[in-house]
Each structure stands twice: as structure tokens, then as C-alpha cells.
């Protein structure tokens, strides 16, 4: 439960920052060009909100009279005087002139600031712009000077691109700050003297266990990451160190990167022997005599050379449990002979009955990881170097994300789509500021790119219409833009439902 709350807190904080600054980009350019913004909300306020600058308790706190206590006729008279003044001085109207059904009024500067309850985004309601808050029918009256539609094309373009610009620049700033503050700590693949453990697909291409990955025709390999696997998928040749000699592995340059990641076991992973870091004193492993420093070498009839092999065999046990009909069947799956090498070099064997907890088969040991075998590298950067590193890294992240989008159209790619649950699970279970900021920067890049896609309902859709207007010197009709907006919003809503449904199916174990 604690892990869930930590992940949720990180997710909400990151989304709050990104939504506020994204909408702030639209808001800033709108105000710069004298365009009135009626509402500025972080998160959706469907049916109700958590806070609004129009709330009467908030107005009392600031020493202002509640809206519902104003004299209707007096307010309207003041409104008429103010409107006359602003029309004569050609300034944007700063008051709301129409009375709503519940007789609430606002006779001050026109932006309502608020916080919604549903963390699926936010919105900046700009007067005179067709979006999910305003329709073509509402804009049938002649355009007013402070409205979006009365502004020049380049001004409207900057207003619409403001959110994307802020998100992309924000990501580069965060990455630069991360490199300046924490540097770059990583395990270089060339330092992994035991090399990699490859799956059958990789071995069929010419790789061998214990190969040390050095470089490809696309460049040097830095560390074990998705970027390294992506480079292998695009490479035509990979150079490895095998038995202290450099060998060339020819490839076709078109491996399926998604399949490489989703394969079980994965295409390759660091070769880490099944060395035990610690043992739970109440676990089946401890009762069998397994201790810290021991190394598992055999599980049942399967030789174990790495933790990856061990975990694969345990996953097969988990699958077998789903087919068990009786408790005796389950016991036969969970009871296995284990052979292990003790810290002093002697061998031992025992039958261990694995436990089944929280839908997982566990033995009660904590595996040793990379730090037990290798020393990490730690590069540090000055201010200028961190800016260059951050910008290069951010652009590389964006390029990798764009190149991976081709898999979305495939069946497996569609299954891999995730919603809020998938995004939240990307954050660590322990609070770590460096990881949090890197994840926030990554989400900022995704938000920037997704919003620039030319789909009506997104910023990119509005930008597309504006570019058409610049080229043709003719604005699309309000009716056409409204229909396009409705189609785009419907598509986005269905996509969001599909992605979050995938999360639910994964949580239920159907995917």
C-alpha cells in the first residue's frame, strides 16, 4: 500500500507541474496579445471543482464581497459604465456582462482560476476559440477585439503552440538540471566482463552468452538500456568482445524493437549469476538452509546460470499453478529440488516448497544486482556542459519515442498502450528526486509531442488549421472547425478509454 501511495503522489505531482506549465504557455501568449482567458484550470472540473477563485469563501478571505450578495441592478449599471470606458479606450473588456441562471456575477478581471478533481489534464478557456468549452453557435456573433478569432494568424499560432513549446523547453531544462545536480551515473556495458545473457532469438542471430557488447554501425554502446536495444534493432552490424577477441554479428537493421522488449526472456540482459544478497528468516529458502552469499545453480532439472534464467523458470511455475486442479497439484508445482553453491565453495541440495503470495511464486531471497559485481561510472558536468548534455539527451529521448510510435499500429503495440496506471507504474516505489525529475521530463516530452500531433482537439489540430489559413489566406468555417473538434475529441476519448482498459486488463491478469 505504501508503494502505491508513493507512486500515486509522484504521478499527481508530476502531472500537476506539467499541466500547469502547459496551460500556462497558452495563457502567457494569450495575455501577451491582449486575448481574454475566461478560465484557467489545473485538472478537469467536471460537475465540481476542488477550488476556484470565484468561490465565495475565497473571496471573503481576500476581503471581497461574495458574488451572490451583490445588488443586481447596481452591478449591471457599473458594468455598463466600465464597458463604455473600455470600448472608448479600445481596451479588452474586463468584466462579464451576462447574468447566469444562478444569479452569480463577476465584475472584476475576467479569468477564473481553479483546481479540478479529475487528473486527466487541464484547460485554458480562451474567449473566441472553438474548443471543448465553446461551440460555433456561441461564436456566431461578430468577433470582439479581445477574442482569439480577432487576432492575427501568427499570434493565434503562438498562443496554440505555447503549451507545446513550454513542455519541450521544460524537459530540456529539467534534464540539464539533473545532470548538473547529480551527474550521470551508469554501468558501462564494456565494463560488464561477464557479458550478456541472450535469449534464443538473439542466439539465432549470432550472439552468444557472455558476449560483451561494444558498438554497432550506429555508434558506441553506453549502458544497458532500452536505447541500447533500440540501436541493436536498427543496426546492420554489432561488434562484441568474445573470448577476448572482437567479433562482428551481422544483422538486417530491422528487428522488431517491441518484440525484443516484450520477449520472455528479453532479447538480452546483463549476465548476473544467481548470487543471493539476503534471505528472509521466515522464508522457505532459509528453512532449507540457503544463506546470504550462496549461488543457485539448479532448479528442478533446469541448470541456473543467471537470475534471468531463475526468474523465467519461476514464471513457468506461476503459469502452471493456473492449471492446477487440486491442492496436491499445486503442491507438486511449488515443491522443487534446489542445488546451490555455498559461499565457501561447497555444494548443497534440498527440496524447497515455494510460497505463493500476492499472485507470485516466491522463495524468500533477495537477488544480488549489478552493484555486487561492477563499479558504476559517474560523469559530472559544469553548468555549460550540463546544458549541452541535457539538450542532447532530451532530443535523443524525443527521437527514440517518435521512432517507437510505428509499433502502435501493430497488435502487440496496441496491447502495450497504457493509461494512468501504466504511467504511474513508471515511477519508483521509493521516493527519489533524481528519478522523479527524469520521469517528469520524459512525460513533458511525451505531452509536447502528443499535443503537436495534427488531430482536432489537440493543439496540433488548431495549429494545422492556422497553417492552412496562412497558406490559403482563408479561415475555415466555424461549422467545419466545430465538426472537426467533435470528431477529434471523440477519437481522443475513445483512445483514453482503450488505454486505461488495457491497464485494467493487465491488473486483472488478462494481458
XYZ file of C-alpha atoms in Angstrom:
511
model
C 0.000 0.000 0.000
C 2.849 2.356 0.838
C 4.445 1.770 -2.564
C 1.143 2.546 -4.274
C 0.757 5.809 -2.351
C 4.331 6.901 -3.139
C 3.842 6.206 -6.841
C 0.474 7.966 -6.833
C 1.930 11.022 -5.097
C 4.781 11.239 -7.612
C 2.388 10.833 -10.531
C -0.010 13.537 -9.304
C 2.826 15.963 -8.526
C 4.414 15.448 -11.956
C 1.114 15.806 -13.811
C 0.230 18.922 -11.805
C 3.521 20.582 -12.750
C 3.223 19.632 -16.422
C -0.425 20.611 -16.833
C 0.043 23.926 -15.014
C 3.033 24.907 -17.162
C 1.485 23.611 -20.404
C -1.677 25.632 -19.910
C 0.483 28.470 -18.621
C 2.174 28.565 -22.031
C -1.182 29.167 -23.741
C -2.145 31.669 -21.037
C 1.074 33.693 -21.323
C 0.868 34.167 -25.080
C -2.868 34.887 -24.871
C -2.276 37.670 -22.339
C 0.710 38.921 -24.338
C -1.559 39.584 -27.312
C -4.461 41.013 -25.279
C -6.673 37.934 -25.542
C -9.088 37.305 -22.697
C -8.877 33.991 -20.841
C -12.138 33.133 -19.079
C -10.894 30.093 -17.136
C -7.555 28.581 -16.190
C -7.935 25.155 -14.593
C -5.458 22.526 -13.493
C -7.241 19.151 -13.836
C -10.771 18.667 -15.112
C -13.635 20.164 -13.104
C -16.456 18.028 -14.482
C -19.527 18.619 -12.271
C -17.496 20.190 -9.439
C -14.085 21.575 -8.511
C -11.757 21.497 -5.519
C -11.066 25.226 -5.561
C -11.957 28.265 -7.644
C -11.063 31.926 -7.353
C -14.834 32.538 -7.726
C -15.656 30.615 -4.522
C -17.339 32.938 -2.029
C -15.265 31.658 0.905
C -12.129 32.525 -1.040
C -13.500 35.984 -1.885
C -14.295 36.614 1.815
C -10.761 35.512 2.713
C -9.423 38.177 0.389
C -11.780 40.812 1.782
C -14.117 40.848 -1.222
C -17.893 40.669 -1.098
C -19.417 37.315 -2.140
C -20.759 37.345 -5.662
C -24.260 36.292 -4.615
C -24.578 39.287 -2.275
C -24.131 41.947 -4.940
C -27.027 44.203 -5.953
C -28.047 43.055 -9.421
C -29.069 46.384 -10.866
C -26.130 48.212 -9.296
C -23.691 45.718 -10.743
C -25.264 45.964 -14.177
C -25.083 49.764 -14.049
C -21.389 49.627 -13.084
C -20.830 47.113 -15.825
C -22.353 49.450 -18.379
C -20.086 52.300 -17.272
C -16.991 50.121 -17.356
C -17.915 48.679 -20.743
C -18.373 52.170 -22.112
C -14.937 53.156 -20.806
C -13.168 50.139 -22.232
C -14.896 50.479 -25.598
C -13.894 54.162 -25.860
C -10.260 53.397 -24.901
C -10.192 50.268 -27.099
C -9.107 48.079 -24.180
C -10.137 44.454 -23.641
C -13.349 44.094 -21.690
C -12.509 43.232 -18.086
C -15.951 42.176 -16.830
C -18.529 39.543 -17.512
C -21.642 41.239 -18.853
C -24.166 38.407 -18.874
C -26.054 37.066 -15.854
C -26.102 33.302 -15.413
C -29.055 31.306 -14.166
C -27.946 31.123 -10.527
C -27.551 34.963 -10.439
C -23.799 34.879 -9.801
C -21.774 37.660 -11.324
C -18.164 38.624 -11.804
C -17.448 42.325 -12.216
C -13.684 42.019 -11.994
C -10.827 40.936 -14.286
C -12.236 38.029 -16.187
C -10.073 34.956 -15.519
C -11.382 32.308 -13.158
C -8.546 30.235 -11.710
C -9.315 26.798 -10.352
C -8.273 23.244 -9.488
C -10.415 20.372 -10.706
C -10.716 16.938 -9.148
C -10.002 14.685 -12.141
C -6.269 14.483 -13.014
C -6.641 13.919 -16.758
C -5.306 17.297 -17.845
C -6.404 20.894 -17.574
C -7.647 23.671 -19.784
C -7.195 27.320 -20.572
C -10.524 28.665 -21.865
C -9.645 31.402 -24.323
C -12.515 33.610 -25.460
C -13.321 33.327 -29.156
C -11.676 29.950 -29.753
C -13.517 26.749 -30.642
C -12.537 24.004 -28.225
C -14.230 21.596 -25.838
C -15.582 24.567 -23.827
C -17.006 26.704 -26.672
C -19.018 25.871 -29.776
C -19.543 27.531 -33.132
C -23.030 28.597 -32.043
C -21.575 30.591 -29.141
C -19.263 32.344 -31.568
C -21.921 33.319 -34.105
C -21.770 36.983 -33.017
C -19.189 39.298 -34.614
C -15.676 38.911 -33.234
C -14.690 41.250 -30.431
C -11.211 42.814 -30.166
C -10.186 40.724 -27.140
C -11.239 37.411 -28.684
C -8.880 34.780 -30.075
C -10.507 34.776 -33.506
C -9.847 38.503 -33.964
C -6.093 38.137 -33.508
C -3.580 37.886 -36.332
C -2.705 34.406 -37.591
C 0.845 34.416 -36.196
C -0.493 35.487 -32.784
C -3.038 32.687 -32.740
C -0.303 30.272 -33.841
C 1.924 31.279 -30.926
C -0.990 31.049 -28.486
C -1.744 27.491 -29.613
C 1.911 26.419 -29.750
C 2.686 27.972 -26.359
C 1.891 24.833 -24.350
C 3.996 22.535 -26.533
C 6.902 24.981 -26.515
C 6.839 25.236 -22.723
C 6.727 21.445 -22.259
C 9.627 20.769 -24.593
C 11.796 23.565 -23.159
C 10.846 22.431 -19.642
C 12.090 18.907 -20.387
C 15.453 20.232 -21.597
C 15.760 22.443 -18.508
C 14.965 19.545 -16.174
C 17.422 17.194 -17.877
C 20.118 19.879 -17.726
C 19.415 20.488 -14.037
C 19.521 16.743 -13.303
C 22.915 16.339 -14.983
C 24.247 19.423 -13.197
C 22.953 18.312 -9.772
C 23.508 14.552 -9.845
C 25.720 13.978 -12.856
C 25.334 10.822 -14.916
C 25.794 7.518 -13.054
C 25.670 4.353 -15.138
C 27.101 0.877 -15.637
C 29.039 0.777 -18.900
C 28.363 -2.369 -20.927
C 32.041 -2.640 -21.811
C 32.777 -2.928 -18.077
C 30.423 -5.904 -17.728
C 33.136 -8.537 -18.005
C 30.636 -11.410 -17.783
C 28.821 -10.013 -20.800
C 25.157 -10.611 -21.577
C 22.678 -13.434 -21.301
C 20.835 -13.749 -24.652
C 17.528 -15.417 -25.472
C 17.052 -17.973 -28.254
C 16.114 -15.334 -30.847
C 19.324 -13.410 -30.179
C 21.414 -16.581 -30.329
C 19.856 -17.459 -33.680
C 21.153 -14.109 -34.978
C 24.712 -14.968 -33.920
C 25.024 -13.682 -30.362
C 26.444 -15.916 -27.636
C 26.157 -15.845 -23.865
C 28.963 -13.812 -22.264
C 29.391 -11.599 -25.361
C 30.383 -8.094 -24.250
C 28.508 -5.554 -26.374
C 30.842 -2.823 -27.639
C 29.325 -0.893 -30.553
C 27.248 -1.025 -33.712
C 27.385 0.781 -37.024
C 25.227 3.431 -35.294
C 27.763 4.171 -32.560
C 29.199 3.062 -29.220
C 27.025 1.307 -26.641
C 26.966 3.198 -23.360
C 24.892 1.294 -20.820
C 22.280 -1.453 -20.749
C 19.018 0.323 -21.511
C 16.128 0.482 -23.945
C 18.238 2.840 -26.052
C 20.870 0.126 -26.484
C 18.254 -2.408 -27.580
C 16.751 0.173 -29.941
C 20.158 0.697 -31.550
C 20.597 -3.072 -31.961
C 17.195 -3.288 -33.651
C 18.292 -0.688 -36.237
C 21.892 -1.856 -36.650
C 23.326 -3.778 -39.606
C 26.284 -4.992 -37.603
C 27.197 -5.256 -33.929
C 30.731 -5.639 -32.598
C 31.107 -7.816 -29.486
C 34.058 -8.927 -27.404
C 34.094 -12.737 -27.352
C 36.887 -14.711 -25.745
C 38.995 -11.520 -25.701
C 38.567 -11.018 -29.454
C 36.316 -8.579 -31.294
C 33.697 -10.363 -33.394
C 31.121 -8.980 -35.844
C 27.486 -10.059 -35.673
C 25.641 -9.128 -38.914
C 22.011 -8.001 -38.585
C 19.290 -6.912 -41.019
C 18.746 -3.447 -39.491
C 15.031 -4.050 -38.998
C 14.490 -6.099 -35.839
C 11.201 -5.586 -34.018
C 12.185 -3.464 -31.040
C 8.871 -4.026 -29.251
C 9.244 -7.806 -29.503
C 12.803 -7.535 -28.198
C 11.477 -5.788 -25.085
C 8.384 -7.924 -24.562
C 10.037 -11.304 -25.182
C 10.182 -13.618 -22.168
C 13.070 -13.810 -21.517
C 14.045 -10.484 -23.081
C 16.441 -10.232 -26.037
C 19.405 -9.783 -23.707
C 20.195 -8.758 -20.160
C 23.375 -8.435 -18.084
C 24.810 -11.814 -17.140
C 24.310 -11.825 -13.377
C 24.891 -15.154 -11.568
C 22.114 -16.204 -9.187
C 24.018 -14.904 -6.166
C 21.872 -14.364 -3.082
C 22.170 -10.989 -1.374
C 19.931 -11.786 1.609
C 17.376 -14.325 2.841
C 14.142 -13.767 4.776
C 14.443 -15.701 8.038
C 10.848 -16.965 7.728
C 11.119 -17.976 4.070
C 11.186 -21.457 2.503
C 14.761 -20.800 1.328
C 16.012 -20.097 4.854
C 14.330 -23.200 6.229
C 16.095 -25.231 3.537
C 19.488 -23.885 4.645
C 20.095 -21.295 1.901
C 22.010 -18.258 3.161
C 23.454 -14.938 2.022
C 26.384 -15.406 -0.360
C 25.101 -18.729 -1.752
C 24.565 -19.131 -5.502
C 21.710 -21.140 -7.008
C 22.931 -23.461 -9.741
C 19.935 -25.710 -10.379
C 16.143 -25.500 -10.040
C 14.426 -28.835 -10.591
C 16.007 -30.269 -13.752
C 16.983 -26.844 -15.117
C 20.524 -25.503 -14.793
C 20.547 -21.956 -13.464
C 23.329 -19.676 -14.677
C 21.724 -16.257 -14.089
C 18.899 -14.670 -12.178
C 17.156 -14.184 -15.521
C 17.016 -17.948 -16.049
C 15.810 -18.465 -12.487
C 13.033 -15.875 -12.855
C 11.935 -17.419 -16.150
C 11.570 -20.828 -14.509
C 9.646 -19.278 -11.601
C 7.297 -17.601 -14.091
C 6.640 -21.001 -15.641
C 5.728 -22.293 -12.189
C 3.283 -19.417 -11.801
C 1.660 -20.309 -15.128
C 1.454 -23.978 -14.115
C -0.400 -23.055 -10.936
C -3.268 -21.654 -13.003
C -3.825 -25.155 -14.436
C -3.696 -26.891 -11.053
C -6.977 -28.581 -10.149
C -6.286 -29.704 -6.591
C -4.113 -28.683 -3.683
C -1.950 -31.710 -4.431
C -1.406 -30.424 -7.956
C -0.382 -27.020 -6.580
C 1.986 -28.643 -4.085
C 3.682 -30.647 -6.836
C 4.282 -27.406 -8.770
C 5.633 -25.497 -5.768
C 7.916 -28.250 -4.424
C 11.265 -28.266 -6.252
C 14.762 -29.577 -5.692
C 17.276 -26.749 -5.378
C 21.027 -27.154 -5.825
C 23.173 -24.279 -4.627
C 26.807 -23.426 -4.203
C 27.654 -22.177 -0.725
C 29.801 -19.157 -0.049
C 32.647 -21.481 0.973
C 32.507 -23.259 -2.414
C 30.792 -26.483 -1.306
C 27.573 -27.718 -2.913
C 24.280 -28.462 -1.170
C 20.815 -29.595 -2.213
C 17.351 -29.653 -0.672
C 13.697 -29.702 -1.583
C 12.147 -26.257 -1.264
C 8.417 -25.652 -1.285
C 7.947 -22.198 -2.749
C 5.338 -19.868 -1.232
C 2.527 -18.317 -3.242
C 1.746 -14.759 -2.111
C 0.079 -11.851 -3.875
C -0.209 -13.866 -7.103
C 3.546 -14.500 -7.077
C 5.656 -17.581 -6.512
C 8.445 -16.657 -4.093
C 11.343 -18.438 -2.396
C 12.183 -15.630 0.018
C 15.566 -14.473 -1.266
C 16.807 -11.082 -2.449
C 18.934 -11.365 -5.555
C 22.277 -9.664 -5.971
C 22.255 -6.988 -8.679
C 24.818 -5.163 -10.798
C 26.443 -3.255 -7.882
C 27.544 -6.602 -6.402
C 29.693 -7.290 -9.471
C 30.560 -3.989 -11.144
C 31.546 -0.460 -10.203
C 29.444 2.286 -11.809
C 30.878 5.196 -13.724
C 29.937 8.699 -12.605
C 30.310 11.613 -15.004
C 29.932 15.117 -13.579
C 29.139 18.285 -15.523
C 29.573 22.022 -15.111
C 26.783 24.461 -15.940
C 27.517 24.792 -19.665
C 28.316 21.104 -20.106
C 25.118 20.088 -18.278
C 23.042 22.305 -20.599
C 24.605 20.685 -23.663
C 24.209 17.211 -22.189
C 20.612 17.878 -21.137
C 19.594 19.227 -24.556
C 21.268 16.336 -26.402
C 19.702 13.796 -24.070
C 16.244 15.340 -24.384
C 16.407 15.380 -28.180
C 17.557 11.741 -28.185
C 14.635 10.796 -25.927
C 12.214 12.523 -28.288
C 13.771 10.798 -31.314
C 13.528 7.385 -29.670
C 9.895 7.980 -28.705
C 8.980 9.036 -32.246
C 10.723 6.027 -33.800
C 8.832 3.662 -31.469
C 5.417 5.009 -32.479
C 5.433 2.813 -35.591
C 4.727 -0.172 -33.344
C 1.481 1.325 -32.001
C -0.368 0.273 -35.159
C 0.556 -3.393 -34.593
C -1.484 -5.802 -32.488
C 1.207 -6.098 -29.836
C 1.729 -2.338 -29.904
C -1.961 -1.713 -29.259
C -1.828 -4.088 -26.298
C 1.176 -2.231 -24.909
C -0.714 1.075 -24.766
C -1.291 2.176 -21.209
C -3.259 4.821 -19.369
C -2.839 6.452 -15.987
C -1.991 3.164 -14.291
C 0.822 2.421 -16.728
C 2.209 5.945 -16.385
C 2.033 5.793 -12.590
C 3.839 2.438 -12.534
C 6.808 4.066 -14.307
C 7.639 5.931 -11.093
C 9.744 4.119 -8.460
C 8.220 2.655 -5.301
C 10.641 4.703 -3.187
C 10.786 8.483 -3.417
C 13.893 9.508 -5.324
C 14.140 13.099 -6.549
C 16.519 12.394 -9.403
C 14.293 9.654 -10.802
C 11.204 11.782 -10.229
C 12.596 14.710 -12.213
C 13.835 12.499 -15.053
C 10.398 10.888 -15.268
C 8.746 14.320 -15.198
C 10.992 15.477 -18.045
C 10.170 12.326 -20.017
C 6.427 12.858 -19.551
C 6.870 16.511 -20.537
C 8.418 15.440 -23.845
C 5.595 12.948 -24.431
C 2.999 15.621 -23.613
C 4.672 18.062 -26.008
C 4.825 15.564 -28.855
C 1.335 14.144 -28.366
C -0.154 17.652 -28.338
C 1.583 18.654 -31.556
C 0.042 15.742 -33.495
C -2.387 17.350 -36.013
C -5.563 15.849 -34.578
C -8.535 18.179 -33.999
C -8.976 18.554 -30.259
C -5.234 18.758 -29.700
C -3.041 21.829 -30.053
C -1.667 20.315 -33.245
C -5.146 20.317 -34.797
C -5.562 24.036 -34.162
C -2.051 24.686 -35.482
C -2.861 22.720 -38.647
C -5.936 24.867 -39.322
C -3.895 28.011 -38.690
C -1.192 26.888 -41.127
C -3.878 26.208 -43.743
C -5.209 29.706 -43.103
C -1.744 31.232 -43.512
C -1.226 29.388 -46.808
C -4.712 29.902 -48.280
C -5.359 33.247 -46.534
C -8.828 32.000 -45.701
C -10.173 30.866 -42.335
C -12.025 27.528 -42.213
C -15.682 27.968 -41.346
C -16.712 27.799 -37.700
C -19.041 24.920 -38.556
C -16.227 22.888 -40.116
C -13.941 23.531 -37.162
C -16.666 22.538 -34.687
C -17.335 19.249 -36.502
C -13.603 18.544 -36.676
C -13.261 19.370 -32.967
C -16.065 16.949 -32.051
C -14.576 14.152 -34.153
C -11.113 14.727 -32.667
C -12.369 14.831 -29.080
C -14.390 11.644 -29.628
C -11.307 9.889 -31.007
C -9.168 11.065 -28.080
C -11.802 9.999 -25.565
C -12.024 6.519 -27.096
C -8.227 6.256 -27.156
C -8.045 7.214 -23.491
C -10.718 4.647 -22.606
C -8.866 1.963 -24.617
C -5.517 2.721 -22.951
C -6.982 2.667 -19.444
C -8.931 -0.504 -20.248
C -5.583 -2.108 -21.090
C -4.396 -1.115 -17.612
C -7.424 -2.769 -16.041
C -6.995 -5.965 -18.087
C -3.308 -6.145 -17.138
C -4.222 -5.645 -13.486
C -6.786 -8.457 -13.714
C -4.227 -10.713 -15.377
C -5.872 -11.000 -18.794
C -2.952 -9.380 -20.645
